[in-house]
Amino acid sequence: MLRINLTPWMLALFVYSLSAQSSTSPTKKEHLPIRIITNNWASQKVISHIVGNIYQQLGFNVSYVELPTEGQWYALKYNKADIQVEVWEGSMADKYYQLKKENSIIDAGRYNATTREEWWFPSYVKEQCPNLPNWTALNECAALFSDENSNRGIYYAGPWEKPDRARIRALKLNFKLISLNSADELWDKLTEAYALKKPILLFNWTPNWVNTKYQGEFIEFPDYDAECETVPEWGINKTFLYDCGNPKSAWLKKVTSRSLAARNPCALNILKNVNLNNAQFEEIAALVMIKGLTIENAAKRWLSENQSLWSNWISKECR
Ligand code: TMO
């Protein structure tokens, strides 16, 4: 019997590809639109639209494919999507290296920005738990992070990061993980706790707008090492993997499908030139999360205010 396991993102992709086919009109420059993947946090969505607007100004057809990060690899590999503008080392390195090695994606270079994705808490929690941000303080203070029902702490995760349940197990943390579906759900939890000065522990990253509005720190887990994820004997737990934190000065890359690189070298060259630093990422996310602009308006605003920067991204061959 033939069985097909259809996960929700596969279904979304399928429905998308049907609609994309019927609405695509060939332009002078190419037949297939440049299909840009959008995920579920602000900077990624705005930068996708910034790049998309630049392509459109050059006469290319652009479409947006909304996908969770776990679904994007399949889409890039099987020519269902072309561009991912934010590949984060802390949460996506494994998949990135795997697809790169099998030659299923094209690396379009890294940003100047350096990144970190990690458990994070507001600074006021240190008044009650002074050994933070050291990870060993987590068990000392687990009850602070719990709800009324138990003394077990709660860690709020987003839908992207590494096996945090495995980390909880390997480091013997008295914590349970609650998984939220998007960045917005995380920030709602944070806003609510912050207003009441309630202890909260949640996934966060830098560069991000959060750090410009809320004071806080990342948990300092044992330093990341590639062997932490492959060699059980590595680190303080000799039988389990993941007894370490995420990388602290990590890369942020852009990638494309092989199809785009082959059919539109100009688009690939532009993407290679796209570059931003940490302050620019924070500013872009803040346009949406603090100033309240829509994604498309944030992209338009940024383009109009940073013309001299992005006009240099357009390679000579494209003009
Ligand atoms: C991939 N992310 C920036 C949400 O950690």
mmCIF file of C-alpha atoms and ligand atoms in Angstrom:
data_model
loop_
_atom_site.group_PDB
_atom_site.id
_atom_site.type_symbol
_atom_site.label_atom_id
_atom_site.label_comp_id
_atom_site.label_asym_id
_atom_site.label_seq_id
_atom_site.Cartn_x
_atom_site.Cartn_y
_atom_site.Cartn_z
ATOM 1 C CA MET A 1 0.000 0.000 0.000
ATOM 2 C CA LEU A 2 1.265 3.459 -0.825
ATOM 3 C CA ARG A 3 1.442 5.774 2.133
ATOM 4 C CA ILE A 4 2.225 9.452 1.927
ATOM 5 C CA ASN A 5 2.888 11.370 5.089
ATOM 6 C CA LEU A 6 1.661 14.855 4.370
ATOM 7 C CA THR A 7 2.872 17.315 6.977
ATOM 8 C CA PRO A 8 1.122 20.717 7.097
ATOM 9 C CA TRP A 9 4.000 22.562 5.443
ATOM 10 C CA MET A 10 4.137 20.058 2.578
ATOM 11 C CA LEU A 11 0.452 20.641 2.038
ATOM 12 C CA ALA A 12 0.950 24.406 2.133
ATOM 13 C CA LEU A 13 3.714 24.081 -0.428
ATOM 14 C CA PHE A 14 1.551 21.977 -2.689
ATOM 15 C CA VAL A 15 -1.349 24.412 -2.573
ATOM 16 C CA TYR A 16 1.085 27.245 -3.150
ATOM 17 C CA SER A 17 2.640 25.627 -6.210
ATOM 18 C CA LEU A 18 -0.788 25.152 -7.775
ATOM 19 C CA SER A 19 -1.699 28.793 -7.300
ATOM 20 C CA ALA A 20 1.722 30.027 -8.394
ATOM 21 C CA GLN A 21 1.432 28.193 -11.681
ATOM 22 C CA SER A 22 -1.843 29.738 -12.619
ATOM 23 C CA SER A 23 -0.848 33.304 -11.736
ATOM 24 C CA THR A 24 2.634 33.407 -13.216
ATOM 25 C CA SER A 25 3.021 35.560 -16.259
ATOM 26 C CA PRO A 26 6.344 35.377 -18.043
ATOM 27 C CA THR A 27 8.352 38.590 -18.061
ATOM 28 C CA LYS A 28 10.932 39.734 -20.523
ATOM 29 C CA LYS A 29 13.768 38.476 -18.372
ATOM 30 C CA GLU A 30 12.676 35.052 -17.222
ATOM 31 C CA HIS A 31 9.804 32.659 -16.993
ATOM 32 C CA LEU A 32 9.789 31.352 -13.437
ATOM 33 C CA PRO A 33 9.384 34.022 -10.732
ATOM 34 C CA ILE A 34 12.056 34.413 -8.075
ATOM 35 C CA ARG A 35 10.392 32.577 -5.193
ATOM 36 C CA ILE A 36 11.470 34.069 -1.877
ATOM 37 C CA ILE A 37 10.852 32.130 1.337
ATOM 38 C CA THR A 38 9.299 34.031 4.226
ATOM 39 C CA ASN A 39 9.432 32.621 7.769
ATOM 40 C CA ASN A 40 7.917 33.735 11.046
ATOM 41 C CA TRP A 41 10.027 36.505 12.553
ATOM 42 C CA ALA A 42 10.232 40.188 11.634
ATOM 43 C CA SER A 43 13.705 40.810 10.184
ATOM 44 C CA GLN A 44 13.481 37.774 7.931
ATOM 45 C CA LYS A 45 10.164 38.881 6.488
ATOM 46 C CA VAL A 46 11.219 42.487 5.937
ATOM 47 C CA ILE A 47 14.560 41.580 4.348
ATOM 48 C CA SER A 48 12.752 39.125 2.070
ATOM 49 C CA HIS A 49 10.597 42.013 0.872
ATOM 50 C CA ILE A 50 13.550 44.396 0.605
ATOM 51 C CA VAL A 51 15.304 41.942 -1.704
ATOM 52 C CA GLY A 52 12.040 41.204 -3.526
ATOM 53 C CA ASN A 53 11.452 44.914 -4.183
ATOM 54 C CA ILE A 54 14.951 45.307 -5.591
ATOM 55 C CA TYR A 55 14.351 42.416 -7.973
ATOM 56 C CA GLN A 56 11.013 43.852 -9.050
ATOM 57 C CA GLN A 57 12.603 47.211 -9.780
ATOM 58 C CA LEU A 58 14.933 45.382 -12.152
ATOM 59 C CA GLY A 59 11.941 43.834 -13.922
ATOM 60 C CA PHE A 60 11.984 40.364 -12.385
ATOM 61 C CA ASN A 61 8.870 38.526 -11.388
ATOM 62 C CA VAL A 62 8.834 37.806 -7.629
ATOM 63 C CA SER A 63 6.651 35.640 -5.454
ATOM 64 C CA TYR A 64 6.744 34.869 -1.721
ATOM 65 C CA VAL A 65 6.463 31.382 -0.258
ATOM 66 C CA GLU A 66 5.538 31.289 3.422
ATOM 67 C CA LEU A 67 7.230 28.327 5.095
ATOM 68 C CA PRO A 68 8.436 27.252 8.520
ATOM 69 C CA THR A 69 12.225 26.908 8.623
ATOM 70 C CA GLU A 70 11.993 23.115 8.834
ATOM 71 C CA GLY A 71 10.049 23.036 5.558
ATOM 72 C CA GLN A 72 12.318 25.397 3.634
ATOM 73 C CA TRP A 73 15.065 22.845 2.975
ATOM 74 C CA TYR A 74 12.776 20.534 1.085
ATOM 75 C CA ALA A 75 11.496 23.482 -0.948
ATOM 76 C CA LEU A 76 14.990 24.712 -1.830
ATOM 77 C CA LYS A 77 16.245 21.262 -2.712
ATOM 78 C CA TYR A 78 13.301 20.285 -4.927
ATOM 79 C CA ASN A 79 12.996 23.580 -6.779
ATOM 80 C CA LYS A 80 9.823 24.799 -5.070
ATOM 81 C CA ALA A 81 11.480 27.954 -3.729
ATOM 82 C CA ASP A 82 14.619 29.943 -4.523
ATOM 83 C CA ILE A 83 15.838 32.230 -1.780
ATOM 84 C CA GLN A 84 16.256 32.201 1.973
ATOM 85 C CA VAL A 85 17.694 35.504 3.215
ATOM 86 C CA GLU A 86 18.419 34.423 6.818
ATOM 87 C CA VAL A 87 20.080 31.098 7.564
ATOM 88 C CA TRP A 88 21.155 31.219 11.222
ATOM 89 C CA GLU A 89 24.026 29.067 12.407
ATOM 90 C CA GLY A 90 22.609 28.518 15.892
ATOM 91 C CA SER A 91 19.374 26.902 14.716
ATOM 92 C CA MET A 92 19.998 25.880 11.093
ATOM 93 C CA ALA A 93 23.642 24.860 10.741
ATOM 94 C CA ASP A 94 22.954 21.101 10.614
ATOM 95 C CA LYS A 95 20.547 21.325 7.687
ATOM 96 C CA TYR A 96 22.643 23.941 5.934
ATOM 97 C CA TYR A 97 25.810 21.801 6.024
ATOM 98 C CA GLN A 98 23.902 18.701 4.966
ATOM 99 C CA LEU A 99 22.373 20.333 1.876
ATOM 100 C CA LYS A 100 25.573 22.169 1.028
ATOM 101 C CA LYS A 101 27.525 18.937 1.132
ATOM 102 C CA GLU A 102 25.131 17.144 -1.194
ATOM 103 C CA ASN A 103 25.216 20.179 -3.481
ATOM 104 C CA SER A 104 21.471 20.880 -3.179
ATOM 105 C CA ILE A 105 21.767 24.598 -2.346
ATOM 106 C CA ILE A 106 24.000 27.506 -3.343
ATOM 107 C CA ASP A 107 25.680 29.574 -0.641
ATOM 108 C CA ALA A 108 25.185 33.290 -1.308
ATOM 109 C CA GLY A 109 27.581 34.400 1.424
ATOM 110 C CA ARG A 110 27.372 35.610 4.990
ATOM 111 C CA TYR A 111 26.413 38.938 6.492
ATOM 112 C CA ASN A 112 28.803 41.050 8.536
ATOM 113 C CA ALA A 113 26.370 40.603 11.426
ATOM 114 C CA THR A 114 27.324 38.040 14.052
ATOM 115 C CA THR A 115 24.558 36.213 15.809
ATOM 116 C CA ARG A 116 23.534 34.319 18.898
ATOM 117 C CA GLU A 117 20.389 32.286 19.583
ATOM 118 C CA GLU A 118 19.926 31.189 23.162
ATOM 119 C CA TRP A 119 17.816 30.975 26.314
ATOM 120 C CA TRP A 120 17.266 34.499 27.614
ATOM 121 C CA PHE A 121 15.840 36.195 30.723
ATOM 122 C CA PRO A 122 15.058 39.812 31.715
ATOM 123 C CA SER A 123 17.775 41.405 33.887
ATOM 124 C CA TYR A 124 15.396 42.021 36.834
ATOM 125 C CA VAL A 125 15.367 38.252 37.517
ATOM 126 C CA LYS A 126 18.955 38.593 38.801
ATOM 127 C CA GLU A 127 17.664 40.371 41.899
ATOM 128 C CA GLN A 128 16.112 37.067 42.950
ATOM 129 C CA CYS A 129 18.644 34.780 41.310
ATOM 130 C CA PRO A 130 22.062 36.467 41.503
ATOM 131 C CA ASN A 131 24.042 33.562 40.008
ATOM 132 C CA LEU A 132 22.420 34.109 36.638
ATOM 133 C CA PRO A 133 23.384 34.130 33.778
ATOM 134 C CA ASN A 134 25.402 31.016 34.648
ATOM 135 C CA TRP A 135 23.396 27.951 33.640
ATOM 136 C CA THR A 136 24.003 26.271 37.009
ATOM 137 C CA ALA A 137 21.765 28.954 38.527
ATOM 138 C CA LEU A 138 18.830 27.541 36.571
ATOM 139 C CA ASN A 139 18.248 24.644 38.933
ATOM 140 C CA GLU A 140 18.847 26.838 42.001
ATOM 141 C CA CYS A 141 16.076 29.111 40.770
ATOM 142 C CA ALA A 142 13.815 26.708 38.836
ATOM 143 C CA ALA A 143 10.841 27.505 41.082
ATOM 144 C CA LEU A 144 11.050 31.200 40.149
ATOM 145 C CA PHE A 145 10.381 30.246 36.542
ATOM 146 C CA SER A 146 7.563 27.822 37.336
ATOM 147 C CA ASP A 147 3.817 28.316 37.366
ATOM 148 C CA GLU A 148 1.685 27.730 40.459
ATOM 149 C CA ASN A 149 1.377 24.015 39.868
ATOM 150 C CA SER A 150 4.927 22.855 40.489
ATOM 151 C CA ASN A 151 8.490 23.818 41.294
ATOM 152 C CA ARG A 152 9.641 22.871 37.854
ATOM 153 C CA GLY A 153 10.810 25.782 35.740
ATOM 154 C CA ILE A 154 9.332 26.594 32.333
ATOM 155 C CA TYR A 155 11.367 27.453 29.256
ATOM 156 C CA TYR A 156 9.417 28.952 26.342
ATOM 157 C CA ALA A 157 10.831 27.847 23.021
ATOM 158 C CA GLY A 158 10.018 29.051 19.518
ATOM 159 C CA PRO A 159 9.511 26.754 16.543
ATOM 160 C CA TRP A 160 13.125 26.899 15.308
ATOM 161 C CA GLU A 161 15.814 25.936 17.711
ATOM 162 C CA LYS A 162 17.894 22.898 18.369
ATOM 163 C CA PRO A 163 16.865 19.916 20.470
ATOM 164 C CA ASP A 164 16.316 21.790 23.699
ATOM 165 C CA ARG A 165 14.610 18.849 25.345
ATOM 166 C CA ALA A 166 17.843 16.933 24.807
ATOM 167 C CA ARG A 167 19.773 19.777 26.397
ATOM 168 C CA ILE A 168 17.429 19.824 29.392
ATOM 169 C CA ARG A 169 18.062 16.099 29.797
ATOM 170 C CA ALA A 170 21.833 16.250 29.255
ATOM 171 C CA LEU A 171 22.300 19.101 31.738
ATOM 172 C CA LYS A 172 19.758 17.600 34.171
ATOM 173 C CA LEU A 173 17.737 20.784 34.292
ATOM 174 C CA ASN A 174 14.589 20.818 36.369
ATOM 175 C CA PHE A 175 12.725 22.519 33.540
ATOM 176 C CA LYS A 176 9.980 21.714 31.108
ATOM 177 C CA LEU A 177 9.786 23.107 27.631
ATOM 178 C CA ILE A 178 6.736 24.830 26.241
ATOM 179 C CA SER A 179 6.908 25.237 22.493
ATOM 180 C CA LEU A 180 5.306 28.323 20.925
ATOM 181 C CA ASN A 181 4.462 28.653 17.250
ATOM 182 C CA SER A 182 5.939 31.988 16.294
ATOM 183 C CA ALA A 183 8.043 34.930 17.385
ATOM 184 C CA ASP A 184 4.885 36.932 18.107
ATOM 185 C CA GLU A 185 3.771 34.362 20.679
ATOM 186 C CA LEU A 186 7.160 34.566 22.387
ATOM 187 C CA TRP A 187 7.052 38.376 22.522
ATOM 188 C CA ASP A 188 3.503 38.319 23.920
ATOM 189 C CA LYS A 189 4.748 36.137 26.797
ATOM 190 C CA LEU A 190 7.719 38.438 27.335
ATOM 191 C CA THR A 191 5.648 41.641 27.270
ATOM 192 C CA GLU A 192 3.191 40.228 29.788
ATOM 193 C CA ALA A 193 5.905 39.033 32.194
ATOM 194 C CA TYR A 194 8.004 42.183 31.807
ATOM 195 C CA ALA A 195 5.112 44.473 32.742
ATOM 196 C CA LEU A 196 4.689 42.553 36.036
ATOM 197 C CA LYS A 197 8.450 41.998 36.557
ATOM 198 C CA LYS A 198 7.742 38.290 36.590
ATOM 199 C CA PRO A 199 10.646 35.898 35.990
ATOM 200 C CA ILE A 200 10.523 34.384 32.519
ATOM 201 C CA LEU A 201 12.915 32.269 30.488
ATOM 202 C CA LEU A 202 12.494 32.204 26.737
ATOM 203 C CA PHE A 203 14.272 31.813 23.430
ATOM 204 C CA ASN A 204 15.734 35.012 22.017
ATOM 205 C CA TRP A 205 18.450 36.002 19.616
ATOM 206 C CA THR A 206 20.668 38.836 18.545
ATOM 207 C CA PRO A 207 20.522 40.929 16.432
ATOM 208 C CA ASN A 208 16.892 41.495 17.322
ATOM 209 C CA TRP A 209 14.616 44.401 18.218
ATOM 210 C CA VAL A 210 13.922 42.916 21.683
ATOM 211 C CA ASN A 211 17.283 44.005 23.039
ATOM 212 C CA THR A 212 16.548 47.634 22.157
ATOM 213 C CA LYS A 213 13.379 47.667 24.283
ATOM 214 C CA TYR A 214 13.909 45.112 27.058
ATOM 215 C CA GLN A 215 16.982 44.588 29.224
ATOM 216 C CA GLY A 216 18.092 41.021 29.519
ATOM 217 C CA GLU A 217 20.831 38.446 29.120
ATOM 218 C CA PHE A 218 21.467 35.094 27.551
ATOM 219 C CA ILE A 219 22.055 32.043 29.755
ATOM 220 C CA GLU A 220 25.731 31.031 29.713
ATOM 221 C CA PHE A 221 25.696 27.300 29.048
ATOM 222 C CA PRO A 222 28.934 25.310 28.638
ATOM 223 C CA ASP A 223 30.610 26.668 25.485
ATOM 224 C CA TYR A 224 29.444 25.244 22.189
ATOM 225 C CA ASP A 225 31.631 22.721 20.416
ATOM 226 C CA ALA A 226 30.721 20.698 17.316
ATOM 227 C CA GLU A 227 31.583 17.515 19.244
ATOM 228 C CA CYS A 228 28.944 18.365 21.830
ATOM 229 C CA GLU A 229 26.380 17.291 19.236
ATOM 230 C CA THR A 230 28.142 14.207 17.910
ATOM 231 C CA VAL A 231 30.303 12.704 20.664
ATOM 232 C CA PRO A 232 28.404 11.651 23.808
ATOM 233 C CA GLU A 233 31.612 11.506 25.890
ATOM 234 C CA TRP A 234 32.270 15.173 25.162
ATOM 235 C CA GLY A 235 31.410 17.596 27.985
ATOM 236 C CA ILE A 236 30.057 17.135 31.478
ATOM 237 C CA ASN A 237 27.486 14.492 30.562
ATOM 238 C CA LYS A 238 29.342 11.414 29.309
ATOM 239 C CA THR A 239 26.307 9.567 27.954
ATOM 240 C CA PHE A 240 24.136 12.235 26.337
ATOM 241 C CA LEU A 241 24.679 14.747 23.538
ATOM 242 C CA TYR A 242 23.753 18.452 23.725
ATOM 243 C CA ASP A 243 25.367 19.299 27.057
ATOM 244 C CA CYS A 244 26.393 22.732 25.726
ATOM 245 C CA GLY A 245 24.968 26.058 24.567
ATOM 246 C CA ASN A 246 24.609 27.458 21.045
ATOM 247 C CA PRO A 247 27.531 29.230 19.323
ATOM 248 C CA LYS A 248 28.083 32.771 20.630
ATOM 249 C CA SER A 249 29.541 34.510 17.612
ATOM 250 C CA ALA A 250 27.704 32.667 14.908
ATOM 251 C CA TRP A 251 27.234 33.256 11.192
ATOM 252 C CA LEU A 252 24.188 34.403 9.296
ATOM 253 C CA LYS A 253 23.976 33.468 5.633
ATOM 254 C CA LYS A 254 21.888 33.722 2.499
ATOM 255 C CA VAL A 255 21.241 30.730 0.254
ATOM 256 C CA THR A 256 19.531 30.026 -3.064
ATOM 257 C CA SER A 257 18.252 27.049 -4.976
ATOM 258 C CA ARG A 258 20.496 25.607 -7.683
ATOM 259 C CA SER A 259 17.759 26.452 -10.139
ATOM 260 C CA LEU A 260 17.937 30.189 -9.428
ATOM 261 C CA ALA A 261 21.719 30.239 -9.684
ATOM 262 C CA ALA A 262 21.464 28.573 -13.094
ATOM 263 C CA ARG A 263 18.573 30.560 -14.556
ATOM 264 C CA ASN A 264 19.228 33.989 -13.053
ATOM 265 C CA PRO A 265 22.905 34.732 -12.240
ATOM 266 C CA CYS A 266 22.048 38.415 -11.818
ATOM 267 C CA ALA A 267 19.649 37.620 -8.958
ATOM 268 C CA LEU A 268 22.272 35.405 -7.346
ATOM 269 C CA ASN A 269 24.930 38.119 -7.649
ATOM 270 C CA ILE A 270 22.681 40.676 -6.010
ATOM 271 C CA LEU A 271 21.932 38.319 -3.145
ATOM 272 C CA LYS A 272 25.656 37.711 -2.674
ATOM 273 C CA ASN A 273 26.128 41.474 -2.305
ATOM 274 C CA VAL A 274 23.328 41.883 0.241
ATOM 275 C CA ASN A 275 25.034 42.700 3.525
ATOM 276 C CA LEU A 276 23.931 44.162 6.846
ATOM 277 C CA ASN A 277 25.474 44.583 10.289
ATOM 278 C CA ASN A 278 23.902 43.943 13.692
ATOM 279 C CA ALA A 279 22.598 47.501 14.121
ATOM 280 C CA GLN A 280 20.939 47.373 10.709
ATOM 281 C CA PHE A 281 19.182 44.093 11.529
ATOM 282 C CA GLU A 282 17.872 45.546 14.788
ATOM 283 C CA GLU A 283 16.641 48.652 13.026
ATOM 284 C CA ILE A 284 14.841 46.595 10.373
ATOM 285 C CA ALA A 285 13.074 44.416 12.949
ATOM 286 C CA ALA A 286 12.146 47.509 14.984
ATOM 287 C CA LEU A 287 10.353 49.085 12.006
ATOM 288 C CA VAL A 288 7.732 46.367 12.409
ATOM 289 C CA MET A 289 7.905 45.412 16.083
ATOM 290 C CA ILE A 290 8.307 48.872 17.633
ATOM 291 C CA LYS A 291 7.155 51.333 14.966
ATOM 292 C CA GLY A 292 4.253 49.114 13.921
ATOM 293 C CA LEU A 293 4.741 49.188 10.145
ATOM 294 C CA THR A 294 3.475 46.354 7.977
ATOM 295 C CA ILE A 295 6.122 44.116 6.443
ATOM 296 C CA GLU A 296 5.774 45.637 2.989
ATOM 297 C CA ASN A 297 5.743 49.223 4.310
ATOM 298 C CA ALA A 298 8.805 48.508 6.454
ATOM 299 C CA ALA A 299 10.617 47.233 3.363
ATOM 300 C CA LYS A 300 9.587 50.303 1.334
ATOM 301 C CA ARG A 301 10.586 52.678 4.138
ATOM 302 C CA TRP A 302 13.972 51.006 4.526
ATOM 303 C CA LEU A 303 14.606 51.085 0.772
ATOM 304 C CA SER A 304 13.782 54.770 0.544
ATOM 305 C CA GLU A 305 16.052 55.613 3.487
ATOM 306 C CA ASN A 306 19.000 53.435 2.454
ATOM 307 C CA GLN A 307 19.217 53.933 -1.276
ATOM 308 C CA SER A 308 22.970 54.482 -1.385
ATOM 309 C CA LEU A 309 23.561 51.239 0.494
ATOM 310 C CA TRP A 310 21.409 48.881 -1.551
ATOM 311 C CA SER A 311 22.099 50.455 -4.919
ATOM 312 C CA ASN A 312 25.649 49.170 -4.457
ATOM 313 C CA TRP A 313 24.288 45.632 -4.154
ATOM 314 C CA ILE A 314 23.146 45.681 -7.781
ATOM 315 C CA SER A 315 25.927 44.159 -9.843
ATOM 316 C CA LYS A 316 26.965 45.906 -13.039
ATOM 317 C CA GLU A 317 25.885 42.959 -15.205
ATOM 318 C CA CYS A 318 22.293 43.449 -14.006
ATOM 319 C CA ARG A 319 21.791 47.058 -14.994
HETATM 320 C C1 TMO B 1 16.021 31.754 13.502
HETATM 321 N N1 TMO B 1 15.768 32.686 14.643
HETATM 322 C C2 TMO B 1 16.380 34.005 14.373
HETATM 323 C C3 TMO B 1 14.318 32.836 14.861
HETATM 324 O O1 TMO B 1 16.342 32.184 15.728
#
